CSV table of C-alpha atoms in Angstrom, one decimal:
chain,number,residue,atom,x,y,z
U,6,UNK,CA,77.9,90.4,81.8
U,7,UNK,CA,74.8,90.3,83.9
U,8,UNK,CA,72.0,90.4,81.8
U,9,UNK,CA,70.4,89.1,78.5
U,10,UNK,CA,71.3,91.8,75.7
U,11,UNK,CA,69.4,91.8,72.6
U,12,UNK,CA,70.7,94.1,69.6
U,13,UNK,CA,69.8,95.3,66.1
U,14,UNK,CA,73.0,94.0,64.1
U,15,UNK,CA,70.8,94.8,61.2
U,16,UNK,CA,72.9,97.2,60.2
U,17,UNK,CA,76.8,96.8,61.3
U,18,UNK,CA,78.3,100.2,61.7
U,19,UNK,CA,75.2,101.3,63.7
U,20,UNK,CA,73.9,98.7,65.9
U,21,UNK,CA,71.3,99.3,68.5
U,22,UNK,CA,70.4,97.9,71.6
U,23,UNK,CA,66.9,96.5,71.7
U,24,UNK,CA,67.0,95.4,75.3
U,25,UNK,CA,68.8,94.9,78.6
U,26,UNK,CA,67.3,92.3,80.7
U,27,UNK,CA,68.9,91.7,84.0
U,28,UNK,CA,68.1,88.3,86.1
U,29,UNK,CA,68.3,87.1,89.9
U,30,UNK,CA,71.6,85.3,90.4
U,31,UNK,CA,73.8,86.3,87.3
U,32,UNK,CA,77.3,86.5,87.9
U,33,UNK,CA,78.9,86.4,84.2
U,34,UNK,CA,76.5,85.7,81.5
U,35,UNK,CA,78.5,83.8,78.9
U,36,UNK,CA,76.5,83.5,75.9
U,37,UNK,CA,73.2,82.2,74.7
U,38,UNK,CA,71.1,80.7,71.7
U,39,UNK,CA,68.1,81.4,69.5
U,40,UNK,CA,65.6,78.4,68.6
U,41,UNK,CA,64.9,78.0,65.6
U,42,UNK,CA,61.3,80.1,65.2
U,43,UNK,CA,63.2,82.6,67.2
U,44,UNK,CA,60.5,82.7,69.8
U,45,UNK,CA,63.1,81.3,72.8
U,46,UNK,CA,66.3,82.3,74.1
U,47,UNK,CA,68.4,80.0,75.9
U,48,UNK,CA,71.1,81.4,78.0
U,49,UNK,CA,73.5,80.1,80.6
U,50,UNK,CA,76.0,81.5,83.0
U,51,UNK,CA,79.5,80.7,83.3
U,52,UNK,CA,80.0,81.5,87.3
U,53,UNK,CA,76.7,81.4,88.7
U,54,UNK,CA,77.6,77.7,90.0
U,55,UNK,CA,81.2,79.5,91.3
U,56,UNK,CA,79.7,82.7,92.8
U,57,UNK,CA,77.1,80.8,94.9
U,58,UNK,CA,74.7,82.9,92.6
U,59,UNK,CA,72.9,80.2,91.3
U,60,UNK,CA,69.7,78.9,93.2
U,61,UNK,CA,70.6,75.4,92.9
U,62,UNK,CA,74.1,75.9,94.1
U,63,UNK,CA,76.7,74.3,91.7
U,64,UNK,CA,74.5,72.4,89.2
U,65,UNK,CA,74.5,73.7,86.2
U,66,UNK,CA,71.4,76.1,84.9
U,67,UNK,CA,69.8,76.9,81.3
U,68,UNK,CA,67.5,80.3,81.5
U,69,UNK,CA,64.8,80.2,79.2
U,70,UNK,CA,63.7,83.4,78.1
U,71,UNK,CA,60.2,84.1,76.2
U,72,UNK,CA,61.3,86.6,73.1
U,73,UNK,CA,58.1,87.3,71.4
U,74,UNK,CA,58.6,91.3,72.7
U,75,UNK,CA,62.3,91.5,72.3
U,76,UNK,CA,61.9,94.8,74.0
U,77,UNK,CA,61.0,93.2,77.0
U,78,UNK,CA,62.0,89.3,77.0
U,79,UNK,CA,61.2,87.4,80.1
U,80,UNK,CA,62.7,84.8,81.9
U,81,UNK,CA,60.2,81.9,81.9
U,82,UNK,CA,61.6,79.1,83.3
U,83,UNK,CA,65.4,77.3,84.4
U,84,UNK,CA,66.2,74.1,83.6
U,85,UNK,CA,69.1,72.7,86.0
U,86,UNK,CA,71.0,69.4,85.4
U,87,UNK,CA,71.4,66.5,87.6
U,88,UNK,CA,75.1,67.1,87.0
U,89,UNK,CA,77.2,69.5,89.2
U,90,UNK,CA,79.8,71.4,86.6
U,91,UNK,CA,80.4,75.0,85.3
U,92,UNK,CA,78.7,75.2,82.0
U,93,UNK,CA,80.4,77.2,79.5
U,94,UNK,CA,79.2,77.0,75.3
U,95,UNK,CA,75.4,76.1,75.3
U,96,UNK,CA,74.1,74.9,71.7
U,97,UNK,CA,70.7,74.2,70.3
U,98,UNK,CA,70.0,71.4,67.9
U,99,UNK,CA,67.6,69.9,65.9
U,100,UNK,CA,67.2,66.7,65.0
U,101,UNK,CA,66.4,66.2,61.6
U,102,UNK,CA,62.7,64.6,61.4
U,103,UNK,CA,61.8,65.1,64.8
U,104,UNK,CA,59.7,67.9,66.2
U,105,UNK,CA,60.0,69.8,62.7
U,106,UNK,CA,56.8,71.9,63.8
U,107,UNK,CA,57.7,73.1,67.0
């Protein structure tokens, strides 16, 4: 609950942790999304806002996390809204037509 986990669910009765990558601030890690070439991780944290973990204090933050050495992912940059909220499911989309090389 305090770091960005990545595991081998290759194979489903034997998975195997890849990495464990803890972060300044975390307080509950909640869940977190692939893009689509697999080369970022977006994650967010359900109580960072609540815990007075979170740099910004209670607006909400994505972490961005560089996965090209899933072994050792690093956290690259936040983003943090303009809104003030808990953030809870974070999704990544793709709109058809747009950006289709990135």
């Amino acid at each position: 609950e305090n770091s960005l986990t990545i595991v081998d669910v290759t194979d489903k009765s034997n998975m195997t942790q890849i990495s464990r990558t803890e972060y300044y601030g975390s307080a509950y890690v909640h869940q977190g999304w692939l893009t689509k070439d697999h080369v970022w991780a977006i994650s967010n944290d359900e109580l960072d806002e609540v815990e007075g973990t979170n740099p910004m204090g209670t607006y909400t933050r994505s972490i961005f996390w560089d996965c090209t050495n899933l072994e050792a992912p690093i956290n690259k940059t936040n983003f943090y809204s303009t809104r003030e909220s808990i953030d809870h499911n974070l999704y990544v989309v793709t709109i058809e037509g747009e950006n289709e090389d990135d």
